[in-house]
mmCIF file with all atom_site columns, C-alpha atoms in Angstrom:
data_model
loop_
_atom_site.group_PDB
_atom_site.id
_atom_site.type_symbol
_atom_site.label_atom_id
_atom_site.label_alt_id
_atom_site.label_comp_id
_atom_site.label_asym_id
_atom_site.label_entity_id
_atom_site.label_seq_id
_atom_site.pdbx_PDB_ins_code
_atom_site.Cartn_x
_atom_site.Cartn_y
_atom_site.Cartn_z
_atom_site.occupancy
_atom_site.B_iso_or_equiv
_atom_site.pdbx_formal_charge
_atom_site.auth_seq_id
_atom_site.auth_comp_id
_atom_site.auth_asym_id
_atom_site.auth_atom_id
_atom_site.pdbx_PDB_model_num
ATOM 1   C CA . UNK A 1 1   ? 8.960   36.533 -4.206  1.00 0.00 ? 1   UNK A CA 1
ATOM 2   C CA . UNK A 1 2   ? 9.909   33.054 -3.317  1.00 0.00 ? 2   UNK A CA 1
ATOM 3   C CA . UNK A 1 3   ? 12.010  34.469 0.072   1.00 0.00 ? 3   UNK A CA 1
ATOM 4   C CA . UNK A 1 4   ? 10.142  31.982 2.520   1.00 0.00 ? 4   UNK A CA 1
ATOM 5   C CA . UNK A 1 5   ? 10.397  28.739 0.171   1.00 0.00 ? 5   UNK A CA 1
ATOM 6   C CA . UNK A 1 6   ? 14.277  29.508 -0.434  1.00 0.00 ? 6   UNK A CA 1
ATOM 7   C CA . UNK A 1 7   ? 15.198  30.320 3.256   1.00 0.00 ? 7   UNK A CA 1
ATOM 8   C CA . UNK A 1 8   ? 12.630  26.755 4.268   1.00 0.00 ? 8   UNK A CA 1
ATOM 9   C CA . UNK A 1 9   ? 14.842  24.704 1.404   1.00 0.00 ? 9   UNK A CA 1
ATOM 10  C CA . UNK A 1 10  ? 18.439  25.846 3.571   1.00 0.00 ? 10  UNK A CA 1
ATOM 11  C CA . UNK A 1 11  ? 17.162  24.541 6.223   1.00 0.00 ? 11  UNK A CA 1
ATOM 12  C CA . UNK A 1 12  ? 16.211  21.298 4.801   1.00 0.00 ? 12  UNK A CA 1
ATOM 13  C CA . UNK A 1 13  ? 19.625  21.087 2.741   1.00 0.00 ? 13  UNK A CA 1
ATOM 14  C CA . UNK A 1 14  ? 21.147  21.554 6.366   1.00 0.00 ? 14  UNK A CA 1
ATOM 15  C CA . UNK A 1 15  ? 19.682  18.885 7.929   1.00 0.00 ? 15  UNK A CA 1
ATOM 16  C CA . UNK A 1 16  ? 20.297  16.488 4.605   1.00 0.00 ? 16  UNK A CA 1
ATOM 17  C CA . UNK A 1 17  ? 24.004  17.260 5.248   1.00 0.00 ? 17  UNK A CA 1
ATOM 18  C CA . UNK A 1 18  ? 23.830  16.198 8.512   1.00 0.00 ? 18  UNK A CA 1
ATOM 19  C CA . UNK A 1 19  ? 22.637  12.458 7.517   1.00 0.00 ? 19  UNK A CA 1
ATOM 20  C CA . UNK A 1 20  ? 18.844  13.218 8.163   1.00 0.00 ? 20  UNK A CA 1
ATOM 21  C CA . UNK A 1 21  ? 17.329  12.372 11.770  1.00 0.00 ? 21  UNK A CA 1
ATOM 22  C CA . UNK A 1 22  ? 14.838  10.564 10.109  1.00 0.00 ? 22  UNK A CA 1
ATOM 23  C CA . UNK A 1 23  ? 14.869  7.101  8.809   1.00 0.00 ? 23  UNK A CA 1
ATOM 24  C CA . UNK A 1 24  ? 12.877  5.933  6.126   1.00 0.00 ? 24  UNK A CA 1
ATOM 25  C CA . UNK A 1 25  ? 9.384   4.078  6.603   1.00 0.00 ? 25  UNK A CA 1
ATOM 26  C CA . UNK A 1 26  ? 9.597   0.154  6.135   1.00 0.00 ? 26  UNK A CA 1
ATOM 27  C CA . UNK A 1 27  ? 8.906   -1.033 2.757   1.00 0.00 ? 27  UNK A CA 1
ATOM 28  C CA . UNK A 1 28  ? 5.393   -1.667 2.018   1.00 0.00 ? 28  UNK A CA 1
ATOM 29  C CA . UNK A 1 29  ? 4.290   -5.125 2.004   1.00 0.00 ? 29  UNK A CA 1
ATOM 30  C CA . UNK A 1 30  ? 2.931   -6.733 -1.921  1.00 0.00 ? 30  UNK A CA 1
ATOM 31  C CA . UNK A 1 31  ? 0.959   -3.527 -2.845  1.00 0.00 ? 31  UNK A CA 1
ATOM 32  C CA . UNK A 1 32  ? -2.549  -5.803 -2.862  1.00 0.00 ? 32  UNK A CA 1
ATOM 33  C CA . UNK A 1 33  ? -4.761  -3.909 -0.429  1.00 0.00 ? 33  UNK A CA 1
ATOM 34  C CA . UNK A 1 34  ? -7.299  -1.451 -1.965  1.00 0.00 ? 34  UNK A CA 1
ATOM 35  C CA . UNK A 1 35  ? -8.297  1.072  1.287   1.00 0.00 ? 35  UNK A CA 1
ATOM 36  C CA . UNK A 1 36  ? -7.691  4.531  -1.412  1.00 0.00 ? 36  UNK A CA 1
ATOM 37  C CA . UNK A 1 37  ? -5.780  7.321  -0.140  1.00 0.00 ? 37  UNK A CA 1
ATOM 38  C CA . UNK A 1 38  ? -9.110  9.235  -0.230  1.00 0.00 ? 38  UNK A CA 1
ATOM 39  C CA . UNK A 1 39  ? -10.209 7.338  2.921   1.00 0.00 ? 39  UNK A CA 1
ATOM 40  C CA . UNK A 1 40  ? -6.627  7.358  4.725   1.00 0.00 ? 40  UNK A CA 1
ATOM 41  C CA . UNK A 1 41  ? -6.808  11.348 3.842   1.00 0.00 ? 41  UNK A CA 1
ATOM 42  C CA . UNK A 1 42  ? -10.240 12.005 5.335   1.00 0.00 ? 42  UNK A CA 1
ATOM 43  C CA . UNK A 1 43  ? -9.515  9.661  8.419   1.00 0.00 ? 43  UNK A CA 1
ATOM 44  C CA . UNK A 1 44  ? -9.037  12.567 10.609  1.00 0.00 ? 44  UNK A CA 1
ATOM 45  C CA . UNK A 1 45  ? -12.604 13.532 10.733  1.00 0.00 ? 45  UNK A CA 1
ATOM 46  C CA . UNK A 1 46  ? -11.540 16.381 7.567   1.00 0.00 ? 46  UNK A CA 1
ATOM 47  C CA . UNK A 1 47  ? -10.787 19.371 10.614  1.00 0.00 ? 47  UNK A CA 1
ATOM 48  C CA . UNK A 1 48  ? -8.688  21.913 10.550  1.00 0.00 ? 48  UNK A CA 1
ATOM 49  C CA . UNK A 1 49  ? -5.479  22.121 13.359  1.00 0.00 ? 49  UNK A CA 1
ATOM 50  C CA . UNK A 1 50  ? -2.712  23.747 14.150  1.00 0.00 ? 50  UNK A CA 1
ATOM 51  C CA . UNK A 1 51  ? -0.564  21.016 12.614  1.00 0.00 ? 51  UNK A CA 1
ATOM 52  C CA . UNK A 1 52  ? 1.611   22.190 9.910   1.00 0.00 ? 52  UNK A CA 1
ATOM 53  C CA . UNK A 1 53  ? 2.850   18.720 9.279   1.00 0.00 ? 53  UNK A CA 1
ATOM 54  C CA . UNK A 1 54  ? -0.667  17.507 7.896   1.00 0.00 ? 54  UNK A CA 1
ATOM 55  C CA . UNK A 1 55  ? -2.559  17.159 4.916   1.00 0.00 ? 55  UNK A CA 1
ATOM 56  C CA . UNK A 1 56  ? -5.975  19.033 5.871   1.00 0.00 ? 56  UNK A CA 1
ATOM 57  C CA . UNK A 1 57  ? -5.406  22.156 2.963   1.00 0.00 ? 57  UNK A CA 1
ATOM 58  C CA . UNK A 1 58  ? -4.897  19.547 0.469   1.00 0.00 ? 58  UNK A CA 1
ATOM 59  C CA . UNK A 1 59  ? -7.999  17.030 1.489   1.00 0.00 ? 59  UNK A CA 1
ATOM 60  C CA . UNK A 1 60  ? -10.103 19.865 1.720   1.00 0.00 ? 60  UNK A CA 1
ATOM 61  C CA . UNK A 1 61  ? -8.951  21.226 -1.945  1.00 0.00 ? 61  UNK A CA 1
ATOM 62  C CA . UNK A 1 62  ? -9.574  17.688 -3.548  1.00 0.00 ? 62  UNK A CA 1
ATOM 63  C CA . UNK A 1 63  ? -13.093 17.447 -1.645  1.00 0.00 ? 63  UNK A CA 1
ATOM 64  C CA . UNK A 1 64  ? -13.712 20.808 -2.817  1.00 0.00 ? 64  UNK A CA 1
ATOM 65  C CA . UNK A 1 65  ? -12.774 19.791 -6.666  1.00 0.00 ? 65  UNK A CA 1
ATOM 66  C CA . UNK A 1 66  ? -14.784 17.065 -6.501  1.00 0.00 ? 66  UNK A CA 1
ATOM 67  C CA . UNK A 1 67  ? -17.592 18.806 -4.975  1.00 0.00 ? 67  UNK A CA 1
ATOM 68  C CA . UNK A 1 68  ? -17.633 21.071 -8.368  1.00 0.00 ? 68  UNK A CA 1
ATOM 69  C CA . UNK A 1 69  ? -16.766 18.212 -10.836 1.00 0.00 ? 69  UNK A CA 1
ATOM 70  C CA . UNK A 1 70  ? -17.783 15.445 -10.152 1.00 0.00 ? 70  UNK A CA 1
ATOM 71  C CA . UNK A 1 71  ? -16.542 13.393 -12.721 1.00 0.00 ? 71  UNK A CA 1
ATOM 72  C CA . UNK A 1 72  ? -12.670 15.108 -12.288 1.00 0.00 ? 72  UNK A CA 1
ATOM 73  C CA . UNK A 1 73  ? -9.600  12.999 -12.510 1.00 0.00 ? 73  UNK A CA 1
ATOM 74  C CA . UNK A 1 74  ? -9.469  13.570 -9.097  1.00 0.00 ? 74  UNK A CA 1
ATOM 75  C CA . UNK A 1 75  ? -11.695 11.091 -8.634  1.00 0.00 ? 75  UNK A CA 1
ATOM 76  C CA . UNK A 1 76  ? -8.928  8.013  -9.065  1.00 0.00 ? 76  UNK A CA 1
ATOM 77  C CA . UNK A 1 77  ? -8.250  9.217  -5.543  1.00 0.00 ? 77  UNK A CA 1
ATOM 78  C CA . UNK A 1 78  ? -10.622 7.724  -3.871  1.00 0.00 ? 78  UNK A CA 1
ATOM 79  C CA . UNK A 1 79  ? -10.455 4.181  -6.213  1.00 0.00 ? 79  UNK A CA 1
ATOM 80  C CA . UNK A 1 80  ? -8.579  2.324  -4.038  1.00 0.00 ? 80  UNK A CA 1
ATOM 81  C CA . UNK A 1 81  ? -8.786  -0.798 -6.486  1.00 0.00 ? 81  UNK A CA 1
ATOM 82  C CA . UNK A 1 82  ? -7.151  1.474  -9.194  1.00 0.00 ? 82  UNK A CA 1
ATOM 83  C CA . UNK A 1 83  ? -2.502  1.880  -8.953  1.00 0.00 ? 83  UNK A CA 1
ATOM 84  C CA . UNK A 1 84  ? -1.733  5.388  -8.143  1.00 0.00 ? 84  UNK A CA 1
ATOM 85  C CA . UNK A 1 85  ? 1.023   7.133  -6.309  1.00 0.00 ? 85  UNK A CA 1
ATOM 86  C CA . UNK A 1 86  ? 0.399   10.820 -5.100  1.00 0.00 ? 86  UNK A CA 1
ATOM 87  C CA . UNK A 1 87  ? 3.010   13.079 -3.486  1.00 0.00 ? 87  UNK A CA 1
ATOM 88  C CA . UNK A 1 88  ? 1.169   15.179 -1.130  1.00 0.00 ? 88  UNK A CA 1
ATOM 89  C CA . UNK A 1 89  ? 1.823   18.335 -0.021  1.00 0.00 ? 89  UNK A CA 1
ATOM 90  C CA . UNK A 1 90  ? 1.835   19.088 4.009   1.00 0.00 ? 90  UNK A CA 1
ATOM 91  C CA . UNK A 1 91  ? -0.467  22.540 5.226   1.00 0.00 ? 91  UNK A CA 1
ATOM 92  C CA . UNK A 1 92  ? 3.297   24.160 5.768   1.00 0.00 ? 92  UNK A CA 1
ATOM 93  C CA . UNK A 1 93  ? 3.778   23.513 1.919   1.00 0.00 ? 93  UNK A CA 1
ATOM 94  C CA . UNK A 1 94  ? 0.837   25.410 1.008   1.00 0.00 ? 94  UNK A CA 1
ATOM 95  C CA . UNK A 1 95  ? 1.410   27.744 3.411   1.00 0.00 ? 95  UNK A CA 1
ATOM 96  C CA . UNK A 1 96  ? 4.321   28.778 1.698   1.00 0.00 ? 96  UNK A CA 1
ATOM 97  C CA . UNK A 1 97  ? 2.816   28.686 -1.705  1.00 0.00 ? 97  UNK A CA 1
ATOM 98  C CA . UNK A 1 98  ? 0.247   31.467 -0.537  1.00 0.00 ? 98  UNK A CA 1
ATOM 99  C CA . UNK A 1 99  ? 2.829   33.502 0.343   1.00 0.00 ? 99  UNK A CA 1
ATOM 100 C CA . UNK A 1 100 ? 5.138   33.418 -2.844  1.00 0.00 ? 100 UNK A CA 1
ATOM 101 C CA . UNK A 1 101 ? 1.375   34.007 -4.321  1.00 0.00 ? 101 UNK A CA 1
ATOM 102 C CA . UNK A 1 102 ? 0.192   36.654 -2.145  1.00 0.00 ? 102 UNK A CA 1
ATOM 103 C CA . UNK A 1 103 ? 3.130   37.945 -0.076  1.00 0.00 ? 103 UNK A CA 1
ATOM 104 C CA . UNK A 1 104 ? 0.788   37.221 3.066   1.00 0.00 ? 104 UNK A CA 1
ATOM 105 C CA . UNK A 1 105 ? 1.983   34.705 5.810   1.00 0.00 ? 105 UNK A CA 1
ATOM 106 C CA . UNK A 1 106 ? -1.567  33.165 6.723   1.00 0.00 ? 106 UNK A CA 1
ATOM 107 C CA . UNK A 1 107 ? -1.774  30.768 10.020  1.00 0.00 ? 107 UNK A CA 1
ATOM 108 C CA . UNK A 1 108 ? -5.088  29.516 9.799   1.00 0.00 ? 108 UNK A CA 1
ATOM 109 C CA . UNK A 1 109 ? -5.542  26.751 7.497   1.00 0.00 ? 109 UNK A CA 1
ATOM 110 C CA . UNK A 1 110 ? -9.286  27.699 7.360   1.00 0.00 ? 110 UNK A CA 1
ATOM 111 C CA . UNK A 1 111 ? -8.383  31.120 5.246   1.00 0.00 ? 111 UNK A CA 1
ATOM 112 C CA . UNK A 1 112 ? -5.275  29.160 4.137   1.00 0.00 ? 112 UNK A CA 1
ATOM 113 C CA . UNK A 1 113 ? -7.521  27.018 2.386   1.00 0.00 ? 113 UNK A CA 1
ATOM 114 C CA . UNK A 1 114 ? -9.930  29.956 1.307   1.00 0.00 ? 114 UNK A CA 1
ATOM 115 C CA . UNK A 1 115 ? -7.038  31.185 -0.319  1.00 0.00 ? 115 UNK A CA 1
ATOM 116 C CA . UNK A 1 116 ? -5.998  28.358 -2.524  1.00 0.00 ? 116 UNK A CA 1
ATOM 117 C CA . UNK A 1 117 ? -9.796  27.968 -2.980  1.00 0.00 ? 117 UNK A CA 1
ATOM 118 C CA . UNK A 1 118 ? -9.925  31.132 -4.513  1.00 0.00 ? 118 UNK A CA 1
ATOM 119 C CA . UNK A 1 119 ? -7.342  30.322 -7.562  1.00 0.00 ? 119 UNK A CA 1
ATOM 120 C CA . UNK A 1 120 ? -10.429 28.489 -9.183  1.00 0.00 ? 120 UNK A CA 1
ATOM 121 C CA . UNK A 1 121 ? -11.634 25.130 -9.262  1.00 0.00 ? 121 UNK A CA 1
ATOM 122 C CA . UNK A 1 122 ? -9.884  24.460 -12.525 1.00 0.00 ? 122 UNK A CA 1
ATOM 123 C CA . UNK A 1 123 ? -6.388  25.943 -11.437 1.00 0.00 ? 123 UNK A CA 1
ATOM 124 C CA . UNK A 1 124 ? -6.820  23.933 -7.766  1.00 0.00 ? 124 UNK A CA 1
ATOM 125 C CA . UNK A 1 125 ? -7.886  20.775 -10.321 1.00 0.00 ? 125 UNK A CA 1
ATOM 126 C CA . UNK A 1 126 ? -4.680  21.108 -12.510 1.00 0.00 ? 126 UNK A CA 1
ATOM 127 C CA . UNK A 1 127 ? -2.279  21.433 -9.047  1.00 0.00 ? 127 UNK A CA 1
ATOM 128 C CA . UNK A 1 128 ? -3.881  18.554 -7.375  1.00 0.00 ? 128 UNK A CA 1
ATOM 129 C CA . UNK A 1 129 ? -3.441  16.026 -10.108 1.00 0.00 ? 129 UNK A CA 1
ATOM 130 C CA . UNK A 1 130 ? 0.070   17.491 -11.250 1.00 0.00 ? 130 UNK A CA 1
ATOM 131 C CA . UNK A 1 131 ? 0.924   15.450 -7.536  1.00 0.00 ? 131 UNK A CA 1
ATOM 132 C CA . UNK A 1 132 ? -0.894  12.487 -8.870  1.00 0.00 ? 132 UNK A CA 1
ATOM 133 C CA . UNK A 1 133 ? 1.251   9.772  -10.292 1.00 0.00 ? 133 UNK A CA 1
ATOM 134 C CA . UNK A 1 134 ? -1.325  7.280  -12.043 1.00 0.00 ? 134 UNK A CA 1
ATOM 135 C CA . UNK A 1 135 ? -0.916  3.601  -12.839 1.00 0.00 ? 135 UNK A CA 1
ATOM 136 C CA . UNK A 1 136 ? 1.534   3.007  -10.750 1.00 0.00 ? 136 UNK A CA 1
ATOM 137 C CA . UNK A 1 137 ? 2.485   2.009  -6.557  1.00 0.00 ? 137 UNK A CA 1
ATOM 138 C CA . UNK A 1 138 ? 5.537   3.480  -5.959  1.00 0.00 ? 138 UNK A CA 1
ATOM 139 C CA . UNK A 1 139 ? 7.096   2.868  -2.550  1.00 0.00 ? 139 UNK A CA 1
ATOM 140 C CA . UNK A 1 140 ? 9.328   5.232  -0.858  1.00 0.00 ? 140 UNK A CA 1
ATOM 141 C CA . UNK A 1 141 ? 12.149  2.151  -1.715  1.00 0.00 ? 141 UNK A CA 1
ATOM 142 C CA . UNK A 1 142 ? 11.601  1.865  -5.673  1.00 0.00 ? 142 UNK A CA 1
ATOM 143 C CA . UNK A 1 143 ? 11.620  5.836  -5.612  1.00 0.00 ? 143 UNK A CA 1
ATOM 144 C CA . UNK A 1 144 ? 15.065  5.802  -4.218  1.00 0.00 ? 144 UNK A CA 1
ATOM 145 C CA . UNK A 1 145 ? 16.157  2.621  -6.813  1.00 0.00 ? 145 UNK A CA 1
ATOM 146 C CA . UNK A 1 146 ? 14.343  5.610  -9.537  1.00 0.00 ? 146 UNK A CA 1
ATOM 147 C CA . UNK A 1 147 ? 17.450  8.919  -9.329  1.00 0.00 ? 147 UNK A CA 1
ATOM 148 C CA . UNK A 1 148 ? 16.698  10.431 -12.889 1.00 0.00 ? 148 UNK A CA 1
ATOM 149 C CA . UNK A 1 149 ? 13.338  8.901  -13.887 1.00 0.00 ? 149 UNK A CA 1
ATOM 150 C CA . UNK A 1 150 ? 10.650  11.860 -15.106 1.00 0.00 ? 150 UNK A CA 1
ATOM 151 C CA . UNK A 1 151 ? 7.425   10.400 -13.881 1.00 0.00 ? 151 UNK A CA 1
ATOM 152 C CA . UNK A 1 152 ? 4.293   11.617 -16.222 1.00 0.00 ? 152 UNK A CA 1
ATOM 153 C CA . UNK A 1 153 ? 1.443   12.921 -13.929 1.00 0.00 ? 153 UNK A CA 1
ATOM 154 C CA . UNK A 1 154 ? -2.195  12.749 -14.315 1.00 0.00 ? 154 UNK A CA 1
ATOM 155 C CA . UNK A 1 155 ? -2.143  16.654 -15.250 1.00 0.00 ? 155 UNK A CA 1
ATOM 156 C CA . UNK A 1 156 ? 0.275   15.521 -18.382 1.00 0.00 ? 156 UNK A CA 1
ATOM 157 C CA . UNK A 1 157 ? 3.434   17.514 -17.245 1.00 0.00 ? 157 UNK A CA 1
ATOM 158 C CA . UNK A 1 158 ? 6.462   15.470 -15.677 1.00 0.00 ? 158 UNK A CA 1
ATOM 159 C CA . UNK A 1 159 ? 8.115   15.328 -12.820 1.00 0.00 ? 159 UNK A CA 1
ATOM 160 C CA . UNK A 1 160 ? 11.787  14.293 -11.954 1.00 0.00 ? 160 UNK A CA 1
ATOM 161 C CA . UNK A 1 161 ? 13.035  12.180 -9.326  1.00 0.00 ? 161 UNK A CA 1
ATOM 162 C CA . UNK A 1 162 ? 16.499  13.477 -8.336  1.00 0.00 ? 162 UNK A CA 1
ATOM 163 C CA . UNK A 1 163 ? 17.541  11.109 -5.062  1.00 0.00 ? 163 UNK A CA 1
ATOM 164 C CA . UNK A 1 164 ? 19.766  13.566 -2.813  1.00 0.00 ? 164 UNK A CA 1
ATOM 165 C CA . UNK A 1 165 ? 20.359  11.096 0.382   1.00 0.00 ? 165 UNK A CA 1
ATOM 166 C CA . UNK A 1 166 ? 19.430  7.118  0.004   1.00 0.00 ? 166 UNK A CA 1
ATOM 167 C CA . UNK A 1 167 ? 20.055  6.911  3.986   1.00 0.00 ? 167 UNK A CA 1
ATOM 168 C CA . UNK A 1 168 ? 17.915  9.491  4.878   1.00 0.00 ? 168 UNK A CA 1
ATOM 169 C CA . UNK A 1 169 ? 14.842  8.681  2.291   1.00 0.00 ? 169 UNK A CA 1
ATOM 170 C CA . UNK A 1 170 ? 15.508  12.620 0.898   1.00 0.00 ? 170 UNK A CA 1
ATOM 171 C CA . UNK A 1 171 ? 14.544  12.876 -2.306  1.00 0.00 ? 171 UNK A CA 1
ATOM 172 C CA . UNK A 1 172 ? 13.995  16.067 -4.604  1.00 0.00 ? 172 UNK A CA 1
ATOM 173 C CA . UNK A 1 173 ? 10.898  16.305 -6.991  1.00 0.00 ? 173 UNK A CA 1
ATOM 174 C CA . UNK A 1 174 ? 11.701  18.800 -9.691  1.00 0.00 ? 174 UNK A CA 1
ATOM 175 C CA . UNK A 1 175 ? 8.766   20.416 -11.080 1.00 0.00 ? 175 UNK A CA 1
ATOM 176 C CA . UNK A 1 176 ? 8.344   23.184 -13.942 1.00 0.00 ? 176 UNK A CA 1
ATOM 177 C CA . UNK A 1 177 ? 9.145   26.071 -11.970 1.00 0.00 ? 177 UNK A CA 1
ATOM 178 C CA . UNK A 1 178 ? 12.748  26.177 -13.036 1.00 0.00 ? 178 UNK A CA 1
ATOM 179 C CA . UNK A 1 179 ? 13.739  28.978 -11.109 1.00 0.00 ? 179 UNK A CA 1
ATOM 180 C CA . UNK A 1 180 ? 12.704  28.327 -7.919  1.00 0.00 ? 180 UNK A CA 1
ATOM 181 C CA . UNK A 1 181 ? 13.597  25.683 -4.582  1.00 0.00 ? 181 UNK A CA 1
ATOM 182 C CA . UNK A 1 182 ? 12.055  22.029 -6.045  1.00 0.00 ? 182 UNK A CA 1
ATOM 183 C CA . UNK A 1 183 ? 10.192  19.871 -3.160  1.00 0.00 ? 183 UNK A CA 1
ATOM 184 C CA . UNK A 1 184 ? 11.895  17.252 -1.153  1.00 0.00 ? 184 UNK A CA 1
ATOM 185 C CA . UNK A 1 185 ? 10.296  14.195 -0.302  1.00 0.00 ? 185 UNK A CA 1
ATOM 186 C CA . UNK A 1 186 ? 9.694   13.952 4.418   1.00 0.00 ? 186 UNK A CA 1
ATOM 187 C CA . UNK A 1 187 ? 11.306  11.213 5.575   1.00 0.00 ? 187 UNK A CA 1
ATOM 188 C CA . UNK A 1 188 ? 8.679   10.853 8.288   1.00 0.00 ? 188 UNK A CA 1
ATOM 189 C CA . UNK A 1 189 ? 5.675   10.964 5.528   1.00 0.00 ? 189 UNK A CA 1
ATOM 190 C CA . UNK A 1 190 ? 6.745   8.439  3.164   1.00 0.00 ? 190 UNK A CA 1
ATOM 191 C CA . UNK A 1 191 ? 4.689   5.118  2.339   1.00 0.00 ? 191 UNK A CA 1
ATOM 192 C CA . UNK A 1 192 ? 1.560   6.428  3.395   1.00 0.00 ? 192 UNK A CA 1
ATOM 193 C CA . UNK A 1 193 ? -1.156  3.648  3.168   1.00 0.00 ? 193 UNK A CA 1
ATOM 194 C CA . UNK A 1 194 ? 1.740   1.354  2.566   1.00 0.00 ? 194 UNK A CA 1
ATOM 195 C CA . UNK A 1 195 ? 0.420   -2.286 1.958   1.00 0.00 ? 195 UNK A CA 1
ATOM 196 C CA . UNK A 1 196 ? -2.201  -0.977 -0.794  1.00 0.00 ? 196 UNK A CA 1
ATOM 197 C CA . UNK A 1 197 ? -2.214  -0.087 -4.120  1.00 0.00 ? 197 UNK A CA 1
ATOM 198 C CA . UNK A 1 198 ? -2.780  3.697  -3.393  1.00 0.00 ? 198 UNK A CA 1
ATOM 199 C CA . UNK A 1 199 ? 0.184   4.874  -1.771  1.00 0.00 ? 199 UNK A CA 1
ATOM 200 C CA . UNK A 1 200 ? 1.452   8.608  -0.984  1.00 0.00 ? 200 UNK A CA 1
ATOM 201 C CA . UNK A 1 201 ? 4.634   10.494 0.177   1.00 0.00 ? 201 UNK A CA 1
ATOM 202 C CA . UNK A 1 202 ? 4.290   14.105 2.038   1.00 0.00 ? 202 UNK A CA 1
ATOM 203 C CA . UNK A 1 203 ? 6.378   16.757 0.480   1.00 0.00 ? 203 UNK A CA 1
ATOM 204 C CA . UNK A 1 204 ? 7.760   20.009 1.507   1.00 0.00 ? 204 UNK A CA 1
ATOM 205 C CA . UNK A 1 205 ? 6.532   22.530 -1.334  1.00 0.00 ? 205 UNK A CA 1
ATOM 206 C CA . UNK A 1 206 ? 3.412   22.328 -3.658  1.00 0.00 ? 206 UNK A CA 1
ATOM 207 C CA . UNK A 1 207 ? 4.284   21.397 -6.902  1.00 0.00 ? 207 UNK A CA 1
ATOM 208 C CA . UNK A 1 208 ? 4.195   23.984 -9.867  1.00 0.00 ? 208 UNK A CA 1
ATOM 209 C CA . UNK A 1 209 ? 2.897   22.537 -13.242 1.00 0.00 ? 209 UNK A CA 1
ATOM 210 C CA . UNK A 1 210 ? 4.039   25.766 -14.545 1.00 0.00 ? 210 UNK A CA 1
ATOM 211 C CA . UNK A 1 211 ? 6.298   28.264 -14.136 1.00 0.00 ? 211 UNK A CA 1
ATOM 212 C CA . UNK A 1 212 ? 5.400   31.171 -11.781 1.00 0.00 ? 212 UNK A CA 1
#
């Protein structure tokens, strides 16, 4: 268990090392406009690619949550009027995730997605908004002025913000699986939507609300 996300996280330690290749985004403009991440997300015509580096497993789950409940706290993602920060995990990330799960390596994000589909509405619910930081627009720049700050999710739990690299952007998220590799912020996926008052960061891992 957990073989693939610990031998992904060397890799990425590596490459931190190094200095990063990757510089961070620009700092958004006065968070004022309200286009909602839900609309940024879903810009893409909602299709699944070959393109690990994407968000279309995550999309699909919150369409898919919202499809079921309606009225889910989900919802705020598509609110564009309404602060929120959401840390988004790429297709790669929940690649991974199905296979510390289910010990399969699956390449199609179709039956990727089936699989995360088929934890439940209710567990996909509780993972989605464990990424959701509400009330708040926080830029790739105040997250690296934030090393130490436990950020309360919509889901209730907390994550931490532990900044590894300020020149690179790399940041780790620790979640509440404590004994396994904690997501690092992608330098090349920060400030998505930058300029508005929705505004997300891709990640390497899914984050655990719990530990499994």
């Amino acid at each position: 268990m957990h073989v693939v996300r610990r031998a992904v996280a060397v890799t990425s330690a590596l490459a931190l090392a190094a200095g990063g290749a990757l510089a961070v985004a620009a700092p958004s403009a006065a968070a004022t406009g309200n286009r909602s991440l839900a609309k940024v997300l879903t810009s893409d015509d909602n299709r699944f690619d070959k393109n690990g580096r994407d968000f279309d497993v995550v999309t699909e789950a919150a369409l898919a949550v919202l499809k079921a409940k309606p009225d889910s706290a989900v919802s705020v993602l598509t609110k564009g009027k309404t602060r929120v920060t959401a840390f988004v995990p790429t297709d790669q990330a929940f690649r991974v995730l199905a296979y510390d799960l289910t010990g399969n390596w699956i390449s199609k994000e179709k039956k990727l997605f089936n699989t995360v589909a088929s934890l439940g509405i209710d567990t996909v619910e509780t993972v989605l908004l464990y990424h959701v930081v509400p009330g708040a627009t926080i830029t790739a720049k105040k997250a690296l002025d934030s090393d130490g700050a436990a950020l309360t999710t919509a889901q209730g739990g907390k994550v931490t913000v532990d900044v590894l690299n300020p020149n690179s952007g790399a940041i780790r998220l620790q979640d509440l699986d404590v004994d396994d590799v904690d997501p690092f912020t992608i330098p090349a996926l920060l400030d998505i939507n930058k300029g508005n008052k929705q505004v997300a960061h891709g990640i390497s891992y899914v984050l655990r609300p719990a530990d499994l």
